Tab-separated table of C-alpha atoms in Angstrom:
chain	number	residue	atom	x	y	z
F	55	SER	CA	157.504	160.140	59.476
F	56	GLN	CA	156.731	161.706	62.819
F	57	THR	CA	154.914	159.958	65.628
F	58	ILE	CA	153.861	161.089	69.062
F	59	HIS	CA	153.369	158.791	72.058
F	60	GLN	CA	151.666	159.287	75.369
F	61	TRP	CA	151.578	157.047	78.381
F	62	PRO	CA	149.882	155.751	80.218
F	63	ALA	CA	146.678	155.527	78.193
F	64	THR	CA	144.515	155.459	81.296
F	65	LEU	CA	145.218	156.221	84.912
F	66	VAL	CA	143.153	156.092	88.105
F	67	GLN	CA	144.702	157.904	91.066
F	68	PRO	CA	143.543	158.817	94.547
F	69	VAL	CA	143.251	162.430	95.633
F	70	GLY	CA	146.559	163.703	97.023
F	71	SER	CA	148.727	161.308	95.074
F	72	PRO	CA	151.444	162.461	92.677
F	73	LEU	CA	151.154	162.412	88.897
F	74	SER	CA	153.529	161.974	86.007
F	75	LEU	CA	152.355	161.824	82.395
F	76	GLU	CA	154.908	161.430	79.589
F	77	CYS	CA	154.842	162.472	75.995
F	78	THR	CA	157.573	161.709	73.413
F	79	VAL	CA	157.910	162.654	69.787
F	80	GLU	CA	159.825	160.689	67.161
F	81	GLY	CA	161.053	161.683	63.719
F	82	THR	CA	161.583	165.402	64.226
F	83	SER	CA	163.903	167.684	66.127
F	84	ASN	CA	163.339	170.804	68.182
F	85	PRO	CA	159.552	170.524	68.111
F	86	ASN	CA	157.216	172.861	69.955
F	87	LEU	CA	155.390	170.812	72.551
F	88	TYR	CA	152.000	171.345	74.197
F	89	TRP	CA	149.889	169.930	77.013
F	90	TYR	CA	146.128	170.314	76.855
F	91	ARG	CA	143.319	169.154	79.141
F	92	GLN	CA	139.889	168.273	77.799
F	93	ALA	CA	136.966	167.942	80.197
F	94	ALA	CA	133.775	166.042	79.359
F	95	GLY	CA	134.637	165.619	75.674
F	96	ARG	CA	134.415	169.293	74.897
F	97	GLY	CA	136.871	172.164	74.507
F	98	LEU	CA	140.631	172.146	74.890
F	99	GLN	CA	142.390	173.993	77.632
F	100	LEU	CA	146.045	174.757	76.886
F	101	LEU	CA	148.036	174.080	80.068
F	102	PHE	CA	151.658	174.429	79.015
F	103	TYR	CA	153.800	174.800	75.978
F	104	SER	CA	157.523	174.582	75.335
F	105	VAL	CA	159.659	175.934	72.493
F	106	GLY	CA	162.868	174.199	73.641
F	107	ILE	CA	164.593	172.139	76.325
F	108	GLY	CA	163.939	173.624	79.757
F	109	GLN	CA	161.660	176.337	78.366
F	110	ILE	CA	158.146	176.087	79.750
F	111	SER	CA	155.313	178.555	79.436
F	112	SER	CA	152.288	178.173	81.686
F	113	GLU	CA	148.939	179.225	80.374
F	114	VAL	CA	146.785	178.551	83.433
F	115	PRO	CA	148.036	178.716	87.024
F	116	GLN	CA	147.040	175.503	88.756
F	117	ASN	CA	148.046	172.360	90.521
F	118	LEU	CA	150.096	171.059	87.622
F	119	SER	CA	153.664	171.602	86.325
F	120	ALA	CA	155.517	170.618	83.186
F	121	SER	CA	159.113	169.848	82.315
F	122	ARG	CA	161.095	169.177	79.158
F	123	PRO	CA	164.246	167.292	80.123
F	124	GLN	CA	165.034	166.298	76.522
F	125	ASP	CA	164.323	167.717	73.117
F	126	ARG	CA	161.501	165.360	72.331
F	127	GLN	CA	160.186	164.593	75.807
F	128	PHE	CA	157.512	166.526	77.628
F	129	ILE	CA	156.294	165.606	81.140
F	130	LEU	CA	153.235	166.749	83.024
F	131	SER	CA	153.394	166.425	86.764
F	132	SER	CA	151.592	167.121	89.996
F	133	LYS	CA	152.688	166.726	93.576
F	134	LYS	CA	149.136	166.250	94.901
F	135	LEU	CA	146.189	165.523	92.651
F	136	LEU	CA	142.816	167.140	93.129
F	137	LEU	CA	139.447	165.792	92.033
F	138	SER	CA	139.282	168.640	89.519
F	139	ASP	CA	142.419	167.293	87.793
F	140	SER	CA	140.353	164.478	86.244
F	141	GLY	CA	140.132	164.723	82.476
F	142	PHE	CA	141.590	163.750	79.136
F	143	TYR	CA	145.158	164.970	78.735
F	144	LEU	CA	146.479	165.536	75.261
F	145	CYS	CA	150.052	166.197	74.131
F	146	ALA	CA	150.765	167.780	70.797
F	147	TRP	CA	153.728	168.970	68.760
F	148	SER	CA	154.306	171.436	65.973
F	149	ARG	CA	157.194	172.737	63.863
F	150	ASP	CA	156.095	176.330	64.330
F	151	LEU	CA	153.879	177.937	66.972
F	152	ALA	CA	151.523	179.240	64.313
F	153	ASP	CA	151.265	176.077	62.258
F	154	THR	CA	149.652	172.633	62.430
F	155	GLN	CA	149.710	170.814	65.726
F	156	TYR	CA	149.767	167.009	65.724
F	157	PHE	CA	148.201	165.285	68.680
F	158	GLY	CA	149.014	162.160	70.623
F	159	PRO	CA	146.396	159.522	71.598
F	160	GLY	CA	145.755	161.041	75.005
F	161	THR	CA	145.707	159.932	78.641
F	162	ARG	CA	142.428	159.501	80.519
F	163	LEU	CA	143.018	160.506	84.128
F	164	THR	CA	140.419	159.799	86.832
F	165	VAL	CA	141.066	161.137	90.282
F	166	LEU	CA	138.982	159.453	93.011
Y	246	ALA	CA	144.032	189.362	70.082
Y	247	GLN	CA	142.836	186.404	68.070
Y	248	SER	CA	139.665	184.414	68.658
Y	249	VAL	CA	137.647	181.641	67.030
Y	250	ALA	CA	134.006	180.764	67.426
Y	251	GLN	CA	131.983	177.685	66.616
Y	252	PRO	CA	128.423	178.896	67.040
Y	253	GLU	CA	126.762	175.439	67.041
Y	254	ASP	CA	127.311	172.968	69.852
Y	255	GLN	CA	125.708	170.227	67.786
Y	256	VAL	CA	124.814	169.640	64.160
Y	257	ASN	CA	122.484	166.838	63.075
Y	258	VAL	CA	122.410	165.614	59.497
Y	259	ALA	CA	120.904	162.646	57.704
Y	260	GLU	CA	123.284	160.274	55.979
Y	261	GLY	CA	123.766	161.220	52.362
Y	262	ASN	CA	122.878	164.864	52.884
Y	263	PRO	CA	125.432	167.679	52.688
Y	264	LEU	CA	126.887	168.896	55.971
Y	265	THR	CA	128.286	172.226	57.108
Y	266	VAL	CA	130.081	172.951	60.423
Y	267	LYS	CA	130.467	176.675	60.987
Y	268	CYS	CA	133.524	178.586	62.144
Y	269	THR	CA	134.210	182.314	62.395
Y	270	TYR	CA	137.405	183.978	63.508
Y	271	SER	CA	138.980	187.248	64.493
Y	272	VAL	CA	142.678	187.878	63.910
Y	273	SER	CA	144.977	190.735	62.975
Y	274	GLY	CA	146.524	190.231	59.564
Y	275	ASN	CA	146.254	187.079	57.518
Y	276	PRO	CA	145.005	184.065	59.393
Y	277	TYR	CA	146.103	180.468	59.324
Y	278	LEU	CA	142.939	178.347	59.702
Y	279	PHE	CA	142.623	174.666	60.614
Y	280	TRP	CA	140.034	171.958	61.083
Y	281	TYR	CA	140.490	168.921	63.296
Y	282	VAL	CA	138.279	165.911	64.080
Y	283	GLN	CA	138.173	163.945	67.310
Y	284	TYR	CA	136.637	160.483	67.709
Y	285	PRO	CA	135.716	159.224	71.219
Y	286	ASN	CA	138.688	158.679	73.506
Y	287	ARG	CA	141.159	159.642	70.754
Y	288	GLY	CA	143.480	162.544	70.091
Y	289	LEU	CA	142.608	165.206	67.532
Y	290	GLN	CA	143.305	164.391	63.926
Y	291	PHE	CA	144.264	167.149	61.499
Y	292	LEU	CA	141.808	167.438	58.579
Y	293	LEU	CA	142.900	170.471	56.579
Y	294	LYS	CA	144.329	173.982	56.747
Y	295	TYR	CA	144.268	177.250	54.910
Y	296	ILE	CA	147.388	179.458	54.798
Y	297	THR	CA	147.258	181.135	51.419
Y	298	GLY	CA	146.094	180.556	47.844
Y	299	ASP	CA	142.797	179.018	46.742
Y	300	ASN	CA	139.994	179.816	49.132
Y	301	LEU	CA	138.590	176.275	48.824
Y	302	VAL	CA	140.757	173.783	50.691
Y	303	LYS	CA	140.307	170.068	50.367
Y	304	GLY	CA	141.273	167.698	53.120
Y	305	SER	CA	141.008	164.187	54.470
Y	306	TYR	CA	137.923	161.973	54.312
Y	307	GLY	CA	136.239	164.057	51.585
Y	308	PHE	CA	135.985	167.213	53.711
Y	309	GLU	CA	136.591	170.700	52.363
Y	310	ALA	CA	136.495	174.212	53.821
Y	311	GLU	CA	136.055	177.613	52.287
Y	312	PHE	CA	137.956	180.631	53.500
Y	313	ASN	CA	135.817	183.775	53.268
Y	314	LYS	CA	137.765	186.846	54.209
Y	315	SER	CA	134.899	189.295	54.076
Y	316	GLN	CA	132.787	187.173	56.417
Y	317	THR	CA	135.792	186.034	58.457
Y	318	SER	CA	134.540	182.483	58.185
Y	319	PHE	CA	136.042	179.062	57.481
Y	320	HIS	CA	133.140	176.616	57.351
Y	321	LEU	CA	133.747	172.881	57.016
Y	322	LYS	CA	131.717	171.086	54.391
Y	323	LYS	CA	131.131	167.679	52.893
Y	324	PRO	CA	128.800	166.943	49.981
Y	325	SER	CA	127.446	163.636	51.321
Y	326	ALA	CA	127.594	162.752	55.028
Y	327	LEU	CA	128.485	159.304	56.318
Y	328	VAL	CA	127.479	157.855	59.660
Y	329	SER	CA	131.222	157.451	60.317
Y	330	ASP	CA	131.600	161.235	60.123
Y	331	SER	CA	129.931	161.464	63.539
Y	332	ALA	CA	132.515	163.006	65.807
Y	333	LEU	CA	133.662	166.227	67.534
Y	334	TYR	CA	135.055	168.879	65.169
Y	335	PHE	CA	137.351	171.719	66.133
Y	336	CYS	CA	138.174	174.865	64.198
Y	337	ALA	CA	141.465	176.625	65.031
Y	338	VAL	CA	143.224	179.868	64.028
Y	339	SER	CA	146.619	181.488	64.338
Y	340	ALA	CA	147.915	184.835	63.209
Y	341	GLY	CA	150.624	183.319	61.021
Y	342	TYR	CA	154.354	182.724	61.147
Y	343	SER	CA	155.373	186.319	61.463
Y	344	SER	CA	153.267	186.866	64.547
Y	345	ALA	CA	154.815	184.162	66.772
Y	346	SER	CA	151.288	183.482	67.923
Y	347	LYS	CA	150.031	180.117	68.934
Y	348	ILE	CA	147.038	178.294	67.489
Y	349	ILE	CA	143.850	178.717	69.486
Y	350	PHE	CA	140.973	176.232	69.211
Y	351	GLY	CA	137.293	176.736	69.095
Y	352	SER	CA	134.960	175.109	71.606
Y	353	GLY	CA	134.021	172.264	69.260
Y	354	THR	CA	130.919	171.139	67.396
Y	355	ARG	CA	129.499	167.692	67.782
Y	356	LEU	CA	128.389	166.291	64.443
Y	357	SER	CA	125.815	163.550	64.480
Y	358	ILE	CA	124.887	161.714	61.288
Y	359	ARG	CA	121.717	159.627	61.431
Y	360	PRO	CA	121.290	156.607	59.169
């Protein structure tokens, strides 16, 4: 069976510090991978998605970047965090862009 | 372009009563439709999906949803609500495999079940 991991689970960072969130998927190959941000327990904002190693599509221009160094690893980064980067970050995977996405447990980021 | 709408920010239901969480969509061609549930500080959990076939889809935790093509709706239902059903529910849609389109999510509906 497939599992998806995210770490860390929670993170408190000062403004201007760097960020690295990691997501890994087990039990499948060549998944589509996604990063979402959720503010205040409401809607999802798609940040990035990837259909393969080194292939990143950005949905919203902002302070963040994503990389996919390995088939089942997806990393969300920032060089300098802003207060507005606070939120709940969710990673997901799917076999097909149009089909079911399966979500990780999330990372709660607080920027102070 | 595809879109999905959840017209109610919050739905309040008494335990034991039937519940409905509404979802409407707009997509070219035949839609793929999904429902997810999110508990506090957790990732989204997949509940059910419609791709083709029977318009009534059954999913996890006793939930079901009915695909209505003429009304472009995919409402989530449960015959008897439990307090533990209280959570945030998301509807989602894609335009299907042939379209190479991604899933897009609705804004979410908070379901509150009172004892």
